[in-house]
Short mmCIF file of C-alpha atoms and ligand atoms in Angstrom, two decimals:
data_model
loop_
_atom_site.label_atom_id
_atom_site.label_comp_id
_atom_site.label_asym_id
_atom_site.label_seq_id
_atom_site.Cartn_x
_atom_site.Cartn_y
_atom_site.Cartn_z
CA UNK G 1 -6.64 -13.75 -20.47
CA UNK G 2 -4.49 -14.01 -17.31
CA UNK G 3 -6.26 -11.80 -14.55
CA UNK G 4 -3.76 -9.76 -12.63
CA UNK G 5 -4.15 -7.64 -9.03
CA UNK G 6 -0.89 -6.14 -8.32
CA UNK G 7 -1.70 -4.71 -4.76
CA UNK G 8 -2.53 -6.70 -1.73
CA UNK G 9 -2.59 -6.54 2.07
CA UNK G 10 -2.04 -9.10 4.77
CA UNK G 11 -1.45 -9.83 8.64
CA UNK G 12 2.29 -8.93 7.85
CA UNK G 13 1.18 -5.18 7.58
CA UNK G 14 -2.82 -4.20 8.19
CA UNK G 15 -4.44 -6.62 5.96
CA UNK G 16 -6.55 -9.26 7.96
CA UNK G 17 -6.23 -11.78 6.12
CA UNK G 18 -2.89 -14.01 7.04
CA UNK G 19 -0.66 -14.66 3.61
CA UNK G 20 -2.09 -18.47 3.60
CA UNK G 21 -5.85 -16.88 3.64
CA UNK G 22 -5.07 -14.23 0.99
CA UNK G 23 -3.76 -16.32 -1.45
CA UNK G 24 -6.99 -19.45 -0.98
CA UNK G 25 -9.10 -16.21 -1.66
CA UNK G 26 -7.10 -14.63 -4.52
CA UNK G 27 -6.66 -18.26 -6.11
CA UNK G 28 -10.62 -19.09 -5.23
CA UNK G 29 -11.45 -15.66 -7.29
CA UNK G 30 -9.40 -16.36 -10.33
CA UNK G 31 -6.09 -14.24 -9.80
CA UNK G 32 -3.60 -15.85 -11.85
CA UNK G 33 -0.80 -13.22 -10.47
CA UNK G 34 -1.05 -11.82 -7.06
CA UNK G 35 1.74 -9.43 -5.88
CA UNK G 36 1.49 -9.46 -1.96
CA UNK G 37 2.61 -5.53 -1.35
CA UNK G 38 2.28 -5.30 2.73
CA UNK G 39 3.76 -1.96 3.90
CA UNK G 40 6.92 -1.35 4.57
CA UNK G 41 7.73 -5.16 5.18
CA UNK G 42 8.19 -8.41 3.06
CA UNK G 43 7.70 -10.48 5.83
CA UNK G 44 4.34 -11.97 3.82
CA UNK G 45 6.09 -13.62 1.45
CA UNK G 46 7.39 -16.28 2.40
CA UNK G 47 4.11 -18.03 3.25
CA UNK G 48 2.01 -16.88 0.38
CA UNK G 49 4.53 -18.35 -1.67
CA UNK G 50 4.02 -21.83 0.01
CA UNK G 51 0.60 -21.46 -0.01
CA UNK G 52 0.53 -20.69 -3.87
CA UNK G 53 3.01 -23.71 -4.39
CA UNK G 54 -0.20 -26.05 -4.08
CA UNK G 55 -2.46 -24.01 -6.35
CA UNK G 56 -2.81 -22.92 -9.87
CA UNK G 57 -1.75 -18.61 -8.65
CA UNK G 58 1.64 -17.13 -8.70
CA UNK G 59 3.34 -14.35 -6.37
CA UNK G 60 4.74 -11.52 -7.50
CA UNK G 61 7.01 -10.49 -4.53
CA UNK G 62 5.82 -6.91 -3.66
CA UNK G 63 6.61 -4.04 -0.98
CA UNK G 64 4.24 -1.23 -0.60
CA UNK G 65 6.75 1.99 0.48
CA UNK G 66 5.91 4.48 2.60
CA UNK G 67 7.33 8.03 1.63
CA UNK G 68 7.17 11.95 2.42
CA UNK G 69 7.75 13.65 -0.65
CA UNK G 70 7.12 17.29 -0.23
CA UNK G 71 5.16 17.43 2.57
CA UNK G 72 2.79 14.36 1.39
CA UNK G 73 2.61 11.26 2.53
CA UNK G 74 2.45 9.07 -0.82
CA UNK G 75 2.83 5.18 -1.26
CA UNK G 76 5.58 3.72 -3.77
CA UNK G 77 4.92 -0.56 -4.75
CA UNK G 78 7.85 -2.06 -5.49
CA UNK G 79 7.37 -5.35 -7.76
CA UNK G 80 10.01 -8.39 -8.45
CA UNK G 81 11.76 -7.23 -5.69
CA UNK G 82 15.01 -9.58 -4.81
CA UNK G 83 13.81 -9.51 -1.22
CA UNK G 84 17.13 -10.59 0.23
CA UNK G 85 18.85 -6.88 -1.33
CA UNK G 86 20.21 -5.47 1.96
CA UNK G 87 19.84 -1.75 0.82
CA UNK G 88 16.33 -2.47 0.33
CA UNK G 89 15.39 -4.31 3.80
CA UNK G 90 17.93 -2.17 5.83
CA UNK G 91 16.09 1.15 4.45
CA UNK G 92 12.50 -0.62 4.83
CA UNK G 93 13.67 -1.65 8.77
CA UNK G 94 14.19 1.88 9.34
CA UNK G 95 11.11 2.84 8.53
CA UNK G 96 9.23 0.41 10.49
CA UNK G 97 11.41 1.59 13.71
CA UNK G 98 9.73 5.02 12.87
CA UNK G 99 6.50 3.74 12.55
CA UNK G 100 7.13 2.25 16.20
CA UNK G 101 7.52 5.47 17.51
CA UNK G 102 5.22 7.20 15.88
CA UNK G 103 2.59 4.27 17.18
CA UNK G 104 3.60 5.01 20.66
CA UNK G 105 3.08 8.74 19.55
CA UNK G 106 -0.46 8.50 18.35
CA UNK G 107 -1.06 6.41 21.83
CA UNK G 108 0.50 9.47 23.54
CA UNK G 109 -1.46 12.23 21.74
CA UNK G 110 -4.89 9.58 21.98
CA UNK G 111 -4.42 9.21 25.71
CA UNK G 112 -4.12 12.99 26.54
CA UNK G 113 -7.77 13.25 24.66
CA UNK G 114 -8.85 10.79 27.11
CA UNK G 115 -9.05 7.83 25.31
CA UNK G 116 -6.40 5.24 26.93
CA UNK G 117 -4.85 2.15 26.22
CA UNK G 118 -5.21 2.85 22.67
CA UNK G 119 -1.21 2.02 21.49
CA UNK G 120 -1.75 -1.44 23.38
CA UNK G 121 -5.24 -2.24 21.65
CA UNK G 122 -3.42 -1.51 18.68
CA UNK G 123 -0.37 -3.72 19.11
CA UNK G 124 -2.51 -6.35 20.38
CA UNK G 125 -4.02 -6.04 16.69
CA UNK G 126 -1.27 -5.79 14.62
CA UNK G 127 0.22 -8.82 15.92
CA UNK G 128 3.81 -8.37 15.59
CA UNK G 129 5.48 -6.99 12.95
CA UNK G 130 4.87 -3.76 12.90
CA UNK G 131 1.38 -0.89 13.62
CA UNK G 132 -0.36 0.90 11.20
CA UNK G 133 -3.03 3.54 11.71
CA UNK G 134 -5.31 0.70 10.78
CA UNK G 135 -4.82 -0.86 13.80
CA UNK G 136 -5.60 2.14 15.70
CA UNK G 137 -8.33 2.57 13.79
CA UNK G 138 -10.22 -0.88 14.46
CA UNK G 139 -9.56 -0.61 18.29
CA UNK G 140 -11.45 3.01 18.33
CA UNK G 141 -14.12 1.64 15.97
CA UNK G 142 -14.46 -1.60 18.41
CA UNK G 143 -14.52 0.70 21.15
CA UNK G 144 -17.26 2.94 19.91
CA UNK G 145 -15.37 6.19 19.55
CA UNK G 146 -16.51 6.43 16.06
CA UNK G 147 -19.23 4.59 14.03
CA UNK G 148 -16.68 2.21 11.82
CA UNK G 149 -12.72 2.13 10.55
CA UNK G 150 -13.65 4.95 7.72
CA UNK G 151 -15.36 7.54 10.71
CA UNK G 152 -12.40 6.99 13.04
CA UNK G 153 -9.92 8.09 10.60
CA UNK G 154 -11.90 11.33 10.13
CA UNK G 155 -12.16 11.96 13.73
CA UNK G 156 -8.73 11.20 15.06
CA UNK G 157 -5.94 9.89 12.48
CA UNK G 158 -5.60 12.12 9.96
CA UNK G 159 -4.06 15.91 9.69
CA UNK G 160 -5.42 18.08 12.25
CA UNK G 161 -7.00 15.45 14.34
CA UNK G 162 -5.75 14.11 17.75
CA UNK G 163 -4.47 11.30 16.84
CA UNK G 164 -2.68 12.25 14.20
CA UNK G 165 1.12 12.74 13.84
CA UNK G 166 2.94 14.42 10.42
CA UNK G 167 4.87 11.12 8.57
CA UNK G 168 8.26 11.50 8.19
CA UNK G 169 9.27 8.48 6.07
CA UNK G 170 11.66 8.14 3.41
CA UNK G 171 12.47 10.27 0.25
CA UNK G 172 11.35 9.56 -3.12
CA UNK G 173 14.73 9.28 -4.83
CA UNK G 174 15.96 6.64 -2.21
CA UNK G 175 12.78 4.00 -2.12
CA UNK G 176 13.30 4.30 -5.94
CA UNK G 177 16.91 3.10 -5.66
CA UNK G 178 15.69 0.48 -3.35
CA UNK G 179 13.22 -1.05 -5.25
CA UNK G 180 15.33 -0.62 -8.95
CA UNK G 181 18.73 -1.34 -6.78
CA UNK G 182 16.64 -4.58 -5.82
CA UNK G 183 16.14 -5.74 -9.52
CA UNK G 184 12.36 -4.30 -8.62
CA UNK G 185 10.11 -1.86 -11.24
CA UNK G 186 8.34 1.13 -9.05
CA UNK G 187 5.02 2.30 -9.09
CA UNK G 188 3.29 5.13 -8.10
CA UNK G 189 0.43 3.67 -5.92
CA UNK G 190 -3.47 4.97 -6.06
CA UNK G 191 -2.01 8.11 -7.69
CA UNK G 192 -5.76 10.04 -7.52
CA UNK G 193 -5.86 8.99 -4.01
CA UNK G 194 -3.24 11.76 -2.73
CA UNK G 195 -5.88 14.55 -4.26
CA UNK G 196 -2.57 16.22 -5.23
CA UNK G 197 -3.65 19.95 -7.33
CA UNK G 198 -2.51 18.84 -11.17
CA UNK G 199 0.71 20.77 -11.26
CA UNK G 200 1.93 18.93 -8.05
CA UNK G 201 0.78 15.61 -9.12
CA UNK G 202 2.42 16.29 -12.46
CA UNK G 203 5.82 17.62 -10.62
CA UNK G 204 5.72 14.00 -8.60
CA UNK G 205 4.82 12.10 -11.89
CA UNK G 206 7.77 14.10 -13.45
CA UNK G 207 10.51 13.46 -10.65
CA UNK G 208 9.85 9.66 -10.06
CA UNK G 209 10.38 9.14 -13.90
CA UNK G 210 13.68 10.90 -13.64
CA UNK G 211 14.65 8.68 -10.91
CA UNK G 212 13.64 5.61 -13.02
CA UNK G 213 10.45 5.22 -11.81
CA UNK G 214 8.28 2.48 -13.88
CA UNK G 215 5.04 2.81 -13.66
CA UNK G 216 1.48 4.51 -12.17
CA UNK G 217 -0.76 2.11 -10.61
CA UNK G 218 -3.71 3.16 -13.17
CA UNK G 219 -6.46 0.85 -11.72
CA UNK G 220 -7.01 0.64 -8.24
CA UNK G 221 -9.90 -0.07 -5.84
CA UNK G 222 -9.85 3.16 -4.58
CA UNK G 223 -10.19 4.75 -7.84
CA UNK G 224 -13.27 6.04 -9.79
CA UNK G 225 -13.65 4.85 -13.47
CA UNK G 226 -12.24 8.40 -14.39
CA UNK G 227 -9.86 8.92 -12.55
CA UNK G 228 -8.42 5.23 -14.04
CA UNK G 229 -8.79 7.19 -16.86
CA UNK G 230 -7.32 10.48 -15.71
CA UNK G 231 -4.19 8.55 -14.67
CA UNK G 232 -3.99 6.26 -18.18
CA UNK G 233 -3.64 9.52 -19.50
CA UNK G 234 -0.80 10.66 -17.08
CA UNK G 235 1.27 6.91 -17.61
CA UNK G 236 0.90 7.98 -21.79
CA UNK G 237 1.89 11.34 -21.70
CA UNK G 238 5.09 11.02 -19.05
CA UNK G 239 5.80 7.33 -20.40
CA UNK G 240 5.11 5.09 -18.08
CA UNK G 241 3.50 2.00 -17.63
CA UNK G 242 0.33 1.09 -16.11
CA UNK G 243 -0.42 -1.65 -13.31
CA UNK G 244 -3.35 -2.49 -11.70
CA UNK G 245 -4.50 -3.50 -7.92
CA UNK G 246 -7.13 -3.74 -5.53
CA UNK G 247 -5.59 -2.46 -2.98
CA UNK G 248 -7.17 -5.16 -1.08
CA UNK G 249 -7.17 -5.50 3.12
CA UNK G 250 -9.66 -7.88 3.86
CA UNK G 251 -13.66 -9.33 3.42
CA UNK G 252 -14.45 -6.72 6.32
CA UNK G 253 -14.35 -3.98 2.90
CA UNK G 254 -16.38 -5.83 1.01
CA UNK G 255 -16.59 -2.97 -1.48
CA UNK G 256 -12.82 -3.91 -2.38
CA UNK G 257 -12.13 -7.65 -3.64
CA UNK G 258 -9.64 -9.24 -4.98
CA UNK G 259 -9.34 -9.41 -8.44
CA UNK G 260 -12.25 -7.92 -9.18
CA UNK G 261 -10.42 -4.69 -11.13
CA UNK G 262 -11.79 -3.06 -14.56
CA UNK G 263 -9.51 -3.35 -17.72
CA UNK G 264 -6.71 -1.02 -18.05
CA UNK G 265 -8.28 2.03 -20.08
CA UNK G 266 -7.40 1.71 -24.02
CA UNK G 267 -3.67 2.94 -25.14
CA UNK G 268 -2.21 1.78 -21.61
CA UNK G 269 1.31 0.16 -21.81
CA UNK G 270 0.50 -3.06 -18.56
CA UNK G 271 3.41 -3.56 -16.90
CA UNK G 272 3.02 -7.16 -16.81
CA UNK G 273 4.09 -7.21 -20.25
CA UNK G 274 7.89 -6.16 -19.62
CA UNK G 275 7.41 -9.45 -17.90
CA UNK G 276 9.30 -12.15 -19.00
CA UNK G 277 8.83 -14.61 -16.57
CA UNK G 278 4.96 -15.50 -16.80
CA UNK G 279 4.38 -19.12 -16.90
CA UNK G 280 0.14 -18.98 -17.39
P1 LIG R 301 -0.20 4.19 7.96
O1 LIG R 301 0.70 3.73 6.84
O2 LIG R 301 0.03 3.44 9.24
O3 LIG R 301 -0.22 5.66 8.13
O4 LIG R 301 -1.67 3.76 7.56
C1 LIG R 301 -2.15 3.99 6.28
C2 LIG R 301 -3.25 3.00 5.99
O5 LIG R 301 -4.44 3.38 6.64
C3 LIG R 301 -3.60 2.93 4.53
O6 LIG R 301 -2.79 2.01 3.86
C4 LIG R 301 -5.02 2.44 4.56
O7 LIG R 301 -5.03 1.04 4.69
C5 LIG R 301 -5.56 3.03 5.85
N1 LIG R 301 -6.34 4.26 5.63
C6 LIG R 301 -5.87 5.51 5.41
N2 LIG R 301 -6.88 6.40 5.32
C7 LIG R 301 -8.02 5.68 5.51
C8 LIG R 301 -9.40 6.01 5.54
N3 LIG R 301 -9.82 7.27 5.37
N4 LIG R 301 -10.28 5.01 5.77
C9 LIG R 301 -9.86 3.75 5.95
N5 LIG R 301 -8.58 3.38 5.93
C10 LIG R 301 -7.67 4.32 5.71
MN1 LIG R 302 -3.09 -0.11 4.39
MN1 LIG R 303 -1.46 2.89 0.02
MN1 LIG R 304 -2.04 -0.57 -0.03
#
């Protein structure tokens, strides 16, 4: 049985693990496919493909999307993505020159609550290509304003909080025609994780299958057992298929590992069997 995680972070977004260092540790805990899905960038791929050349793992060439759809902030994977589409990396650029300025936006809003310096610890930790609220998040941590990465983004990074500033990323129907423009299948990532009210998530489930949406991202590290379940449930009844990911950032989680995902839930369509370029 080939063991698949479809969902991965690394230095190019707000993993901490460099490409090279994901892929040892993916290989080194028996992932036979590993789709490297950094936000809003593919800059990863380039050198977890070399470093896979050398070793018995493959790379499935992966985006993780940021969009607003209706108010929510909700994450779209792209996998097989041609990354050299221009619609794709033209749309994905724009939305890392947002991020920018909303980076130097959360330093703003952090600095008038008296906590400075905050956008350059960040930067300094994101090391280049572009700043998540992850980054944030380990400089307040590492600077005692909250207890660890989880606390911080309580206290200051998400809705309400000081740090925090409203996304305004891309619509649903054009990161779909992105990722399906780019010979890519979309997924719906960590669907229980939005704690969307049934109707809504069922409206969103609804609309990205319209648009040619693939598939819901079933198993994930950050779901429960039933909510896997909840969601298998959701890809059978709208017609989708099911992937599965850790949603992995680093060893620093160690509650979240690679490859270390339950089976897809009985009745589930994987999506690594429309798949017909597997060579395990
Ligand atoms: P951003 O896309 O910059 O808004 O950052 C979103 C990222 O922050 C997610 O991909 C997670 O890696 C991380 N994140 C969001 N909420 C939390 C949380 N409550 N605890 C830890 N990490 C979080
Ligand atoms: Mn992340
Ligand atoms: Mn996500
Ligand atoms: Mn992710």
């Amino acid at each position: 049985m080939n063991s698949f995680d479809l969902h991965s972070h690394s230095t190019a977004s707000d993993g901490t693990l460099t490409p090279t260092q994901l892929v040892a540790r993916a290989d080194e805990a028996g992932v036979d496919y590993l789709a490297v899905t950094d936000h809003d960038t593919t800059a990863g791929l380039d050198e977890a493909r070399m470093e896979a050349r050398s070793r018995d793992i493959e790379i499935i060439s992966g985006c993780e999307i940021s969009v607003t759809w209706s108010n929510t902030t909700i994450h779209i994977v792209g996998l097989n993505i041609r990354e050299d589409a221009a619609e794709l990396q033209q749309g994905l650029e724009k939305l890392r020159t947002y991020r920018q300025w909303r980076a130097e936006e959360i330093g703003r809003r952090l600095e008038k609550k008296g906590i400075p310096g905050a956008y350059e610890g960040a930067k300094e930790r994101a090391r280049g290509v572009l700043i998540s609220r992850t980054h944030f998040a380990h400089f307040l941590a590492e600077h005692g304003y909250a207890s660890d990465v989880r606390d911080v983004f309580r206290k200051y990074l998400v809705n309400k909080k000081p740090g925090y500033v409203a996304g305004q990323w891309a619509a649903l129907d054009e990161v779909v025609g992105w990722i399906k423009n780019a010979g890519g299948q979309a997924v719906i990532a960590h669907p229980a994780r939005y704690r969307l009210t049934r109707s809504k998530l069922l409206r969103l489930i609804g609309e990205f299958r319209e648009l040619g949406g693939d598939a819901l991202e079933v198993v994930s590290g950050s779901h429960s057992r039933d909510e896997s379940f909840t969601m298998a449930k959701h890809a059978r009844d709208n017609g989708l298929m099911a992937s599965a990911g850790s949603d992995f950032h680093g060893p620093e989680n160690p509650w979240i590992e690679l490859g270390q995902l339950p089976a897809l839930p009985q009745g589930c369509q994987p999506i690594w069997n429309s798949w017909t370029h597997l060579t395990h």
